[in-house]
Amino acid sequence: MCGAHMPGMMDERLGRPHNIVDGPEEMRKKVRELIRAGAVVIKVCTLGGVISMRDDPQHAHFVADELNVLVAEATAADRFVMAHAQATDGTKNTIRAGIRSIEHGIYLDDEAIQMMLDAGTYLVPTLIAPLGLLEAADRGIDLPAVILDKCRAVVDAHRQSIRKAIDAGVNIAMGTDAGVTPHGQNLRELGAMAELGMSPTAVFESSTRVAAELMGVDSDLGTLEIGKLADAVMFSGTELDVSDLHPRGKRVFQAGDRVA
């Protein structure tokens, strides 16, 4: 759900209701509508976005009463809420409302990080997302100048915020905003996380166990244990290393069966 529009990407389609709301009562109705349409997780854009033509990543879309209604309705239906959140104050509103995870977290200050620690909020950094857009422009893909300017403006702040969150011990779950950066490049995110101070062990746990816990599927996924689905990827090499993983992928198993 958005408080402003991202043309094309979030237009109403069959099975996907219109997603723009204003005010607590519209929020309440929209969450219920999305759940009736089959949503198993509610994602809310609590702040402006880098790829939104008319949005400022530091501008909050929703205020406390709207977010509180969102979380109350989702919780009543046993649904998690994840939030696209970039700016400092809007991210704090998101944490106060009890939203389960922050996606991006570009502008985090010490207070926001402490709030995440206190609340147990997860952070999904998506470090490669702005880089993917800049790389697309370098390949000749025509992207509006306003989007590219915002991408360039957030890269350093993004890395600094995530580094501080890692150092503080925030729950980090790997995620990439895939589609912004092409599918198939997801493993680059692991190396980017390691560059900001996460150990290889922590990076792998973030990408498996912690991510499964965030999504509420850890009874079946996230670790290799008796009774869980045997999904696994095998990489070549003798060292625990998260750099350059893609060419080192050798075998893929799903539910115990080798599929690649």
PDB file of C-alpha atoms in Angstrom:
ATOM      1  CA  MET A   1       0.000   0.000   0.000  1.00  0.00           C
ATOM      2  CA  CYS A   2       1.199   3.450  -0.841  1.00  0.00           C
ATOM      3  CA  GLY A   3       0.516   7.014   0.057  1.00  0.00           C
ATOM      4  CA  ALA A   4       1.790   8.101  -3.359  1.00  0.00           C
ATOM      5  CA  HIS A   5       1.896   6.479  -6.768  1.00  0.00           C
ATOM      6  CA  MET A   6       4.689   4.592  -8.545  1.00  0.00           C
ATOM      7  CA  PRO A   7       3.451   4.568 -12.162  1.00  0.00           C
ATOM      8  CA  GLY A   8       3.143   1.181 -13.818  1.00  0.00           C
ATOM      9  CA  MET A   9       4.666  -0.929 -11.079  1.00  0.00           C
ATOM     10  CA  MET A  10       1.703  -0.851  -8.698  1.00  0.00           C
ATOM     11  CA  ASP A  11      -1.293  -0.203 -10.941  1.00  0.00           C
ATOM     12  CA  GLU A  12      -4.534  -2.006 -10.189  1.00  0.00           C
ATOM     13  CA  ARG A  13      -4.826  -5.334 -12.012  1.00  0.00           C
ATOM     14  CA  LEU A  14      -6.995  -8.428 -11.854  1.00  0.00           C
ATOM     15  CA  GLY A  15      -6.418  -9.969  -8.428  1.00  0.00           C
ATOM     16  CA  ARG A  16      -4.416  -6.968  -7.222  1.00  0.00           C
ATOM     17  CA  PRO A  17      -6.571  -4.210  -5.750  1.00  0.00           C
ATOM     18  CA  HIS A  18      -5.864  -0.517  -6.062  1.00  0.00           C
ATOM     19  CA  ASN A  19      -3.253   0.268  -3.432  1.00  0.00           C
ATOM     20  CA  ILE A  20      -3.355   3.971  -2.556  1.00  0.00           C
ATOM     21  CA  VAL A  21      -4.985   4.956   0.733  1.00  0.00           C
ATOM     22  CA  ASP A  22      -5.498   8.116   2.753  1.00  0.00           C
ATOM     23  CA  GLY A  23      -6.463   8.069   6.413  1.00  0.00           C
ATOM     24  CA  PRO A  24      -7.048   5.358   9.020  1.00  0.00           C
ATOM     25  CA  GLU A  25     -10.445   4.169   7.760  1.00  0.00           C
ATOM     26  CA  GLU A  26      -9.237   3.786   4.180  1.00  0.00           C
ATOM     27  CA  MET A  27      -6.271   1.904   5.583  1.00  0.00           C
ATOM     28  CA  ARG A  28      -8.528  -0.447   7.533  1.00  0.00           C
ATOM     29  CA  LYS A  29     -10.683  -1.192   4.501  1.00  0.00           C
ATOM     30  CA  LYS A  30      -7.681  -1.689   2.217  1.00  0.00           C
ATOM     31  CA  VAL A  31      -5.979  -4.201   4.505  1.00  0.00           C
ATOM     32  CA  ARG A  32      -9.190  -6.221   4.694  1.00  0.00           C
ATOM     33  CA  GLU A  33      -9.600  -6.023   0.914  1.00  0.00           C
ATOM     34  CA  LEU A  34      -6.041  -7.224   0.333  1.00  0.00           C
ATOM     35  CA  ILE A  35      -6.509 -10.130   2.712  1.00  0.00           C
ATOM     36  CA  ARG A  36      -9.742 -11.114   0.953  1.00  0.00           C
ATOM     37  CA  ALA A  37      -7.786 -11.013  -2.322  1.00  0.00           C
ATOM     38  CA  GLY A  38      -5.362 -13.578  -0.903  1.00  0.00           C
ATOM     39  CA  ALA A  39      -2.484 -11.534   0.520  1.00  0.00           C
ATOM     40  CA  VAL A  40      -0.397 -13.562   2.976  1.00  0.00           C
ATOM     41  CA  VAL A  41       1.889 -10.624   3.854  1.00  0.00           C
ATOM     42  CA  ILE A  42       1.052  -6.921   3.799  1.00  0.00           C
ATOM     43  CA  LYS A  43       3.710  -4.565   2.451  1.00  0.00           C
ATOM     44  CA  VAL A  44       3.328  -0.857   3.027  1.00  0.00           C
ATOM     45  CA  CYS A  45       5.329   1.983   1.536  1.00  0.00           C
ATOM     46  CA  THR A  46       5.629   4.176   4.597  1.00  0.00           C
ATOM     47  CA  LEU A  47       7.980   6.620   2.878  1.00  0.00           C
ATOM     48  CA  GLY A  48       8.862   7.968  -0.530  1.00  0.00           C
ATOM     49  CA  GLY A  49      10.953   5.813  -2.834  1.00  0.00           C
ATOM     50  CA  VAL A  50      14.049   6.115  -4.980  1.00  0.00           C
ATOM     51  CA  ILE A  51      12.252   4.882  -8.100  1.00  0.00           C
ATOM     52  CA  SER A  52       9.106   6.921  -7.496  1.00  0.00           C
ATOM     53  CA  MET A  53       9.087   9.845  -9.886  1.00  0.00           C
ATOM     54  CA  ARG A  54       7.510  12.392  -7.530  1.00  0.00           C
ATOM     55  CA  ASP A  55       8.574  11.057  -4.134  1.00  0.00           C
ATOM     56  CA  ASP A  56      11.351  12.082  -1.803  1.00  0.00           C
ATOM     57  CA  PRO A  57      12.933   9.080  -0.004  1.00  0.00           C
ATOM     58  CA  GLN A  58      12.994  11.215   3.131  1.00  0.00           C
ATOM     59  CA  HIS A  59       9.277  12.076   3.021  1.00  0.00           C
ATOM     60  CA  ALA A  60       6.893  10.056   5.206  1.00  0.00           C
ATOM     61  CA  HIS A  61       3.680   8.857   3.560  1.00  0.00           C
ATOM     62  CA  PHE A  62       1.809   7.645   6.629  1.00  0.00           C
ATOM     63  CA  VAL A  63       1.527   8.819  10.224  1.00  0.00           C
ATOM     64  CA  ALA A  64       0.995   6.920  13.453  1.00  0.00           C
ATOM     65  CA  ASP A  65      -2.783   6.449  13.420  1.00  0.00           C
ATOM     66  CA  GLU A  66      -2.723   5.034   9.882  1.00  0.00           C
ATOM     67  CA  LEU A  67       0.117   2.621  10.662  1.00  0.00           C
ATOM     68  CA  ASN A  68      -1.458   1.528  13.936  1.00  0.00           C
ATOM     69  CA  VAL A  69      -4.682   0.586  12.139  1.00  0.00           C
ATOM     70  CA  LEU A  70      -2.693  -1.265   9.494  1.00  0.00           C
ATOM     71  CA  VAL A  71      -0.860  -3.393  12.052  1.00  0.00           C
ATOM     72  CA  ALA A  72      -4.012  -4.019  14.102  1.00  0.00           C
ATOM     73  CA  GLU A  73      -5.966  -5.282  11.091  1.00  0.00           C
ATOM     74  CA  ALA A  74      -3.102  -7.402   9.756  1.00  0.00           C
ATOM     75  CA  THR A  75      -2.434  -8.895  13.187  1.00  0.00           C
ATOM     76  CA  ALA A  76      -6.112  -9.739  13.635  1.00  0.00           C
ATOM     77  CA  ALA A  77      -5.900 -11.734  10.402  1.00  0.00           C
ATOM     78  CA  ASP A  78      -2.603 -13.360  11.455  1.00  0.00           C
ATOM     79  CA  ARG A  79      -0.606 -11.551   8.774  1.00  0.00           C
ATOM     80  CA  PHE A  80       2.852  -9.993   9.044  1.00  0.00           C
ATOM     81  CA  VAL A  81       3.514  -6.436   7.867  1.00  0.00           C
ATOM     82  CA  MET A  82       6.694  -5.434   6.075  1.00  0.00           C
ATOM     83  CA  ALA A  83       7.525  -1.813   5.357  1.00  0.00           C
ATOM     84  CA  HIS A  84       9.387  -0.049   2.587  1.00  0.00           C
ATOM     85  CA  ALA A  85      11.059   2.486   4.866  1.00  0.00           C
ATOM     86  CA  GLN A  86      14.032   4.696   4.102  1.00  0.00           C
ATOM     87  CA  ALA A  87      13.969   8.014   5.966  1.00  0.00           C
ATOM     88  CA  THR A  88      14.764   8.384   9.648  1.00  0.00           C
ATOM     89  CA  ASP A  89      11.536   9.754  11.151  1.00  0.00           C
ATOM     90  CA  GLY A  90       9.248   7.636   9.002  1.00  0.00           C
ATOM     91  CA  THR A  91      11.227   4.530   9.908  1.00  0.00           C
ATOM     92  CA  LYS A  92      10.746   5.347  13.589  1.00  0.00           C
ATOM     93  CA  ASN A  93       6.982   5.645  13.003  1.00  0.00           C
ATOM     94  CA  THR A  94       7.132   2.215  11.409  1.00  0.00           C
ATOM     95  CA  ILE A  95       8.962   0.665  14.358  1.00  0.00           C
ATOM     96  CA  ARG A  96       6.611   2.259  16.897  1.00  0.00           C
ATOM     97  CA  ALA A  97       3.634   0.762  15.079  1.00  0.00           C
ATOM     98  CA  GLY A  98       5.053  -2.734  15.528  1.00  0.00           C
ATOM     99  CA  ILE A  99       5.726  -3.508  11.867  1.00  0.00           C
ATOM    100  CA  ARG A 100       7.811  -6.672  11.612  1.00  0.00           C
ATOM    101  CA  SER A 101      10.525  -5.658   9.139  1.00  0.00           C
ATOM    102  CA  ILE A 102      12.131  -2.607   7.595  1.00  0.00           C
ATOM    103  CA  GLU A 103      13.051  -2.972   3.928  1.00  0.00           C
ATOM    104  CA  HIS A 104      15.983  -0.740   2.885  1.00  0.00           C
ATOM    105  CA  GLY A 105      16.661   1.384   5.998  1.00  0.00           C
ATOM    106  CA  ILE A 106      18.687   3.940   4.081  1.00  0.00           C
ATOM    107  CA  TYR A 107      18.689   6.732   6.679  1.00  0.00           C
ATOM    108  CA  LEU A 108      19.026   5.209  10.157  1.00  0.00           C
ATOM    109  CA  ASP A 109      20.261   7.156  13.146  1.00  0.00           C
ATOM    110  CA  ASP A 110      21.317   5.770  16.542  1.00  0.00           C
ATOM    111  CA  GLU A 111      17.833   6.189  18.013  1.00  0.00           C
ATOM    112  CA  ALA A 112      16.180   4.272  15.177  1.00  0.00           C
ATOM    113  CA  ILE A 113      18.699   1.456  15.544  1.00  0.00           C
ATOM    114  CA  GLN A 114      18.107   1.257  19.285  1.00  0.00           C
ATOM    115  CA  MET A 115      14.365   1.186  18.687  1.00  0.00           C
ATOM    116  CA  MET A 116      14.821  -1.755  16.317  1.00  0.00           C
ATOM    117  CA  LEU A 117      16.864  -3.586  18.928  1.00  0.00           C
ATOM    118  CA  ASP A 118      14.271  -2.940  21.621  1.00  0.00           C
ATOM    119  CA  ALA A 119      11.349  -4.007  19.419  1.00  0.00           C
ATOM    120  CA  GLY A 120      13.085  -6.961  17.745  1.00  0.00           C
ATOM    121  CA  THR A 121      12.430  -5.406  14.339  1.00  0.00           C
ATOM    122  CA  TYR A 122      14.130  -7.094  11.394  1.00  0.00           C
ATOM    123  CA  LEU A 123      16.113  -5.111   8.817  1.00  0.00           C
ATOM    124  CA  VAL A 124      16.346  -6.184   5.162  1.00  0.00           C
ATOM    125  CA  PRO A 125      19.107  -4.006   3.684  1.00  0.00           C
ATOM    126  CA  THR A 126      18.689  -4.549  -0.118  1.00  0.00           C
ATOM    127  CA  LEU A 127      22.131  -3.050  -0.657  1.00  0.00           C
ATOM    128  CA  ILE A 128      22.345  -3.947  -4.336  1.00  0.00           C
ATOM    129  CA  ALA A 129      19.021  -2.314  -5.262  1.00  0.00           C
ATOM    130  CA  PRO A 130      20.278   1.242  -5.972  1.00  0.00           C
ATOM    131  CA  LEU A 131      23.454  -0.148  -7.513  1.00  0.00           C
ATOM    132  CA  GLY A 132      21.366  -2.213  -9.911  1.00  0.00           C
ATOM    133  CA  LEU A 133      19.603   0.874 -11.210  1.00  0.00           C
ATOM    134  CA  LEU A 134      22.878   2.713 -11.759  1.00  0.00           C
ATOM    135  CA  GLU A 135      24.288  -0.321 -13.563  1.00  0.00           C
ATOM    136  CA  ALA A 136      21.191  -0.462 -15.755  1.00  0.00           C
ATOM    137  CA  ALA A 137      21.795   3.135 -16.787  1.00  0.00           C
ATOM    138  CA  ASP A 138      25.410   2.295 -17.585  1.00  0.00           C
ATOM    139  CA  ARG A 139      24.150  -0.480 -19.893  1.00  0.00           C
ATOM    140  CA  GLY A 140      22.123   2.075 -21.806  1.00  0.00           C
ATOM    141  CA  ILE A 141      18.702   1.543 -20.252  1.00  0.00           C
ATOM    142  CA  ASP A 142      16.830   4.838 -20.335  1.00  0.00           C
ATOM    143  CA  LEU A 143      15.988   5.834 -16.764  1.00  0.00           C
ATOM    144  CA  PRO A 144      14.731   9.288 -15.775  1.00  0.00           C
ATOM    145  CA  ALA A 145      17.417  11.618 -14.442  1.00  0.00           C
ATOM    146  CA  VAL A 146      15.448  12.218 -11.236  1.00  0.00           C
ATOM    147  CA  ILE A 147      15.642   8.501 -10.379  1.00  0.00           C
ATOM    148  CA  LEU A 148      19.343   8.261 -11.125  1.00  0.00           C
ATOM    149  CA  ASP A 149      20.047  11.373  -9.059  1.00  0.00           C
ATOM    150  CA  LYS A 150      18.248   9.805  -6.088  1.00  0.00           C
ATOM    151  CA  CYS A 151      20.135   6.527  -6.541  1.00  0.00           C
ATOM    152  CA  ARG A 152      23.478   8.297  -6.450  1.00  0.00           C
ATOM    153  CA  ALA A 153      22.396  10.315  -3.425  1.00  0.00           C
ATOM    154  CA  VAL A 154      21.460   7.305  -1.279  1.00  0.00           C
ATOM    155  CA  VAL A 155      24.297   4.806  -1.890  1.00  0.00           C
ATOM    156  CA  ASP A 156      26.756   6.087   0.718  1.00  0.00           C
ATOM    157  CA  ALA A 157      24.109   6.878   3.342  1.00  0.00           C
ATOM    158  CA  HIS A 158      22.631   3.423   2.820  1.00  0.00           C
ATOM    159  CA  ARG A 159      25.949   1.677   3.431  1.00  0.00           C
ATOM    160  CA  GLN A 160      26.682   3.770   6.527  1.00  0.00           C
ATOM    161  CA  SER A 161      23.270   3.029   8.029  1.00  0.00           C
ATOM    162  CA  ILE A 162      23.492  -0.710   7.432  1.00  0.00           C
ATOM    163  CA  ARG A 163      27.028  -0.834   8.813  1.00  0.00           C
ATOM    164  CA  LYS A 164      25.821   0.826  12.032  1.00  0.00           C
ATOM    165  CA  ALA A 165      22.886  -1.566  12.291  1.00  0.00           C
ATOM    166  CA  ILE A 166      25.168  -4.572  11.803  1.00  0.00           C
ATOM    167  CA  ASP A 167      27.600  -3.323  14.432  1.00  0.00           C
ATOM    168  CA  ALA A 168      24.723  -2.773  16.885  1.00  0.00           C
ATOM    169  CA  GLY A 169      23.379  -6.308  16.439  1.00  0.00           C
ATOM    170  CA  VAL A 170      20.074  -5.608  14.662  1.00  0.00           C
ATOM    171  CA  ASN A 171      18.357  -8.698  13.214  1.00  0.00           C
ATOM    172  CA  ILE A 172      19.499  -8.641   9.577  1.00  0.00           C
ATOM    173  CA  ALA A 173      17.644 -10.729   6.993  1.00  0.00           C
ATOM    174  CA  MET A 174      19.044 -10.967   3.488  1.00  0.00           C
ATOM    175  CA  GLY A 175      16.870  -9.555   0.732  1.00  0.00           C
ATOM    176  CA  THR A 176      17.573  -7.873  -2.588  1.00  0.00           C
ATOM    177  CA  ASP A 177      14.499  -6.050  -3.932  1.00  0.00           C
ATOM    178  CA  ALA A 178      14.907  -8.446  -6.864  1.00  0.00           C
ATOM    179  CA  GLY A 179      13.477  -7.113 -10.060  1.00  0.00           C
ATOM    180  CA  VAL A 180      15.102  -3.755  -9.447  1.00  0.00           C
ATOM    181  CA  THR A 181      18.392  -5.577  -9.871  1.00  0.00           C
ATOM    182  CA  PRO A 182      17.846  -8.412 -12.378  1.00  0.00           C
ATOM    183  CA  HIS A 183      16.867 -11.828 -11.072  1.00  0.00           C
ATOM    184  CA  GLY A 184      19.843 -14.152 -10.896  1.00  0.00           C
ATOM    185  CA  GLN A 185      22.117 -11.570  -9.298  1.00  0.00           C
ATOM    186  CA  ASN A 186      20.737 -12.050  -5.787  1.00  0.00           C
ATOM    187  CA  LEU A 187      23.904 -13.653  -4.437  1.00  0.00           C
ATOM    188  CA  ARG A 188      25.738 -10.355  -4.848  1.00  0.00           C
ATOM    189  CA  GLU A 189      23.868  -9.140  -1.774  1.00  0.00           C
ATOM    190  CA  LEU A 190      25.772 -11.568   0.456  1.00  0.00           C
ATOM    191  CA  GLY A 191      29.110 -10.115  -0.549  1.00  0.00           C
ATOM    192  CA  ALA A 192      27.806  -6.583  -0.044  1.00  0.00           C
ATOM    193  CA  MET A 193      26.713  -7.452   3.493  1.00  0.00           C
ATOM    194  CA  ALA A 194      30.138  -8.934   4.287  1.00  0.00           C
ATOM    195  CA  GLU A 195      31.821  -5.758   3.043  1.00  0.00           C
ATOM    196  CA  LEU A 196      29.977  -3.838   5.778  1.00  0.00           C
ATOM    197  CA  GLY A 197      31.264  -5.993   8.615  1.00  0.00           C
ATOM    198  CA  MET A 198      29.156  -9.149   8.781  1.00  0.00           C
ATOM    199  CA  SER A 199      31.141 -12.366   9.142  1.00  0.00           C
ATOM    200  CA  PRO A 200      30.600 -15.024   6.455  1.00  0.00           C
ATOM    201  CA  THR A 201      28.806 -17.172   9.039  1.00  0.00           C
ATOM    202  CA  ALA A 202      26.458 -14.307   9.943  1.00  0.00           C
ATOM    203  CA  VAL A 203      25.801 -13.586   6.263  1.00  0.00           C
ATOM    204  CA  PHE A 204      24.830 -17.189   5.540  1.00  0.00           C
ATOM    205  CA  GLU A 205      22.620 -17.295   8.649  1.00  0.00           C
ATOM    206  CA  SER A 206      20.982 -14.039   7.600  1.00  0.00           C
ATOM    207  CA  SER A 207      20.236 -15.573   4.205  1.00  0.00           C
ATOM    208  CA  THR A 208      18.799 -18.811   5.598  1.00  0.00           C
ATOM    209  CA  ARG A 209      17.777 -19.127   9.245  1.00  0.00           C
ATOM    210  CA  VAL A 210      17.073 -15.460   9.977  1.00  0.00           C
ATOM    211  CA  ALA A 211      15.203 -14.913   6.700  1.00  0.00           C
ATOM    212  CA  ALA A 212      13.045 -17.973   7.394  1.00  0.00           C
ATOM    213  CA  GLU A 213      12.285 -16.706  10.905  1.00  0.00           C
ATOM    214  CA  LEU A 214      11.304 -13.301   9.534  1.00  0.00           C
ATOM    215  CA  MET A 215       8.851 -14.875   7.098  1.00  0.00           C
ATOM    216  CA  GLY A 216       7.455 -17.268   9.692  1.00  0.00           C
ATOM    217  CA  VAL A 217       8.449 -20.376   7.721  1.00  0.00           C
ATOM    218  CA  ASP A 218      11.249 -21.547   9.987  1.00  0.00           C
ATOM    219  CA  SER A 219       9.359 -24.700  10.976  1.00  0.00           C
ATOM    220  CA  ASP A 220      10.068 -25.993   7.449  1.00  0.00           C
ATOM    221  CA  LEU A 221      12.947 -23.917   6.100  1.00  0.00           C
ATOM    222  CA  GLY A 222      16.069 -22.031   7.110  1.00  0.00           C
ATOM    223  CA  THR A 223      18.186 -24.817   8.621  1.00  0.00           C
ATOM    224  CA  LEU A 224      19.031 -28.412   7.735  1.00  0.00           C
ATOM    225  CA  GLU A 225      17.274 -30.449  10.420  1.00  0.00           C
ATOM    226  CA  ILE A 226      15.297 -33.654  10.633  1.00  0.00           C
ATOM    227  CA  GLY A 227      11.679 -32.939   9.787  1.00  0.00           C
ATOM    228  CA  LYS A 228      12.364 -29.856   7.664  1.00  0.00           C
ATOM    229  CA  LEU A 229      12.387 -29.546   3.886  1.00  0.00           C
ATOM    230  CA  ALA A 230      15.841 -30.415   2.555  1.00  0.00           C
ATOM    231  CA  ASP A 231      16.425 -27.314   0.422  1.00  0.00           C
ATOM    232  CA  ALA A 232      20.127 -26.640  -0.026  1.00  0.00           C
ATOM    233  CA  VAL A 233      22.728 -25.163  -2.343  1.00  0.00           C
ATOM    234  CA  MET A 234      26.289 -26.479  -2.507  1.00  0.00           C
ATOM    235  CA  PHE A 235      29.197 -24.213  -3.445  1.00  0.00           C
ATOM    236  CA  SER A 236      32.734 -25.117  -4.408  1.00  0.00           C
ATOM    237  CA  GLY A 237      35.664 -24.058  -2.232  1.00  0.00           C
ATOM    238  CA  THR A 238      37.207 -24.962   1.083  1.00  0.00           C
ATOM    239  CA  GLU A 239      36.792 -21.628   2.868  1.00  0.00           C
ATOM    240  CA  LEU A 240      33.639 -20.077   4.311  1.00  0.00           C
ATOM    241  CA  ASP A 241      33.506 -17.254   1.796  1.00  0.00           C
ATOM    242  CA  VAL A 242      30.537 -15.239   0.501  1.00  0.00           C
ATOM    243  CA  SER A 243      32.317 -13.392  -2.288  1.00  0.00           C
ATOM    244  CA  ASP A 244      31.748 -14.316  -5.944  1.00  0.00           C
ATOM    245  CA  LEU A 245      29.233 -17.028  -5.053  1.00  0.00           C
ATOM    246  CA  HIS A 246      27.327 -17.275  -8.324  1.00  0.00           C
ATOM    247  CA  PRO A 247      29.966 -19.089 -10.421  1.00  0.00           C
ATOM    248  CA  ARG A 248      30.727 -21.359  -7.465  1.00  0.00           C
ATOM    249  CA  GLY A 249      27.223 -22.777  -7.219  1.00  0.00           C
ATOM    250  CA  LYS A 250      27.461 -26.496  -8.039  1.00  0.00           C
ATOM    251  CA  ARG A 251      24.352 -28.304  -6.834  1.00  0.00           C
ATOM    252  CA  VAL A 252      20.817 -27.311  -5.879  1.00  0.00           C
ATOM    253  CA  PHE A 253      18.445 -29.503  -3.877  1.00  0.00           C
ATOM    254  CA  GLN A 254      14.739 -28.953  -3.318  1.00  0.00           C
ATOM    255  CA  ALA A 255      12.970 -31.131  -0.768  1.00  0.00           C
ATOM    256  CA  GLY A 256      15.916 -33.496  -0.922  1.00  0.00           C
ATOM    257  CA  ASP A 257      15.895 -33.923  -4.708  1.00  0.00           C
ATOM    258  CA  ARG A 258      18.735 -32.598  -6.818  1.00  0.00           C
ATOM    259  CA  VAL A 259      17.312 -30.157  -9.369  1.00  0.00           C
ATOM    260  CA  ALA A 260      20.508 -28.553 -10.702  1.00  0.00           C
TER     261      ALA A 260
END
